[in-house]
Amino acid sequence: MAVNVGMWNVLVMGFAFMFIFTAFQTTSMIEPTVLQKYRNSTDPERRINGYVSLGIIYSMFTVANWLAPSFVGLFGPRVSMIVGGICYALFIASLIEPRAWSLYLGSIIIGYGASVIWTGQGNFLTINSTPDTISRNSGIFWALLQCSLLFGNMYVYFQFKGEETAISDSVRRTVYTVFTTVCGLGICLLFLLRKPRDMIPVSRDEQDRELSQNIRRSNSVNSARRTALESLKIAVKLFFTKDMLLLSLCFAYTGFELTFFSGVYGTCVGNTLHFHNSKRLIGLVGMLIGCGEITGGLVFGIFGKRSNKFGREPIVLFGMLVHWICFLLIFLNLPDISPIQAVGTTADYNVFSKPSLPVAILCGFLLGLGDSSFNTQIYSILGSLYEDDSAPAFALFKFVQSLTAAIGFFYSLDLHLKWQLLILIISSFSGTLGFFLVEWKARRIANSGYGPLN
């Protein structure tokens, strides 16, 4: 019986990331609310802000992405993901007893770890896939990853019961101790990943796949022999190609909306005191975001051959339209000031009607569904176009995404909801257009029989 190591690695990596990001993604969604009571503390060591912490994370992530391909080239994607996972655990542990110095230092550490773990993940996914399986494998990984939102926020939903105006210290300690442990379990799973060359072919088709894997591994060996400076030069050169600049418009949008669904939207719901037990609802909204992500991963990834028969661009267009509907509903449903402070009286609501909980929950699902539409297709197009040397391409994706995410967290400190939604609408349109132009060019080149994009 054949041991399909490629599928084994995709599944194990997916479950490992599910545990790691059950801890981190839920942490990022609740961090601004959990730390809200410390914003104006008289103790300098306790004067901390969740938006600032998340902004530091993605700022460091932005800078470190230029170094990540070198790290992955030197140590390999498996070790890189393990190191990155440890950085995540250290940051989450810093929130058990938050202090300004430890929290912001942890934010810097996880920023570097994020660049390493995600560049390693993209590289590892590519070398364990073929052009025929990259969409399926991307969808499997994405669906498993986004289960983290479902499980983590389900725990928060029950743990935050009765927390009305602020999250108590005892609840905070319990939540982040559990999340640190769950993150550690995910790191342990990464040790079960196997080298792709261990694949045992039993048929001609599998022999062909093994040959394809050997070609990729040969290119990975060449990448590992590069110096850090050479890797940096390659990444910079790739970044300034026309196709990567166009794709960067799409990368940028995923960063802005990452900020919105992972930190801002849950805070808006938690600050809308018209909802009974509003802090607890952050977990419920997070679960629905996870359901949307999982649905998109299944439909657009695992069943990609059916949903992609007309190309990638209809799925991206679908994601943009879903998000536009969602943004309109959020604008109509939630207070304009809710990203910044709690709103407790009817007179403070800057909406056309009183906030509706079913609409707020529906918007969570739509945010996740649209996000998965964009991300599964980005993984697919990068894995197809840059399969021979994918680490720089995935690093650039995370560089642009983290840069705009950092910008988003910093402007969320003061920017009202309507202006944040306007930024999302404009960037989603430009990102979709950029993706279309690259996809159309790739199809013309494929039909003409020429080589990959340059």
PDB file of C-alpha atoms in Angstrom, residues 31 98 193 222:
ATOM      1  CA  GLU A  31      -6.848  41.017  22.881  1.00  0.00           C
ATOM      2  CA  PRO A  98       0.504  41.318  30.946  1.00  0.00           C
ATOM      3  CA  LEU A 193       6.187  16.014   9.479  1.00  0.00           C
ATOM      4  CA  ASN A 222      19.730  25.386  -4.627  1.00  0.00           C
TER       5      ASN A 222
END
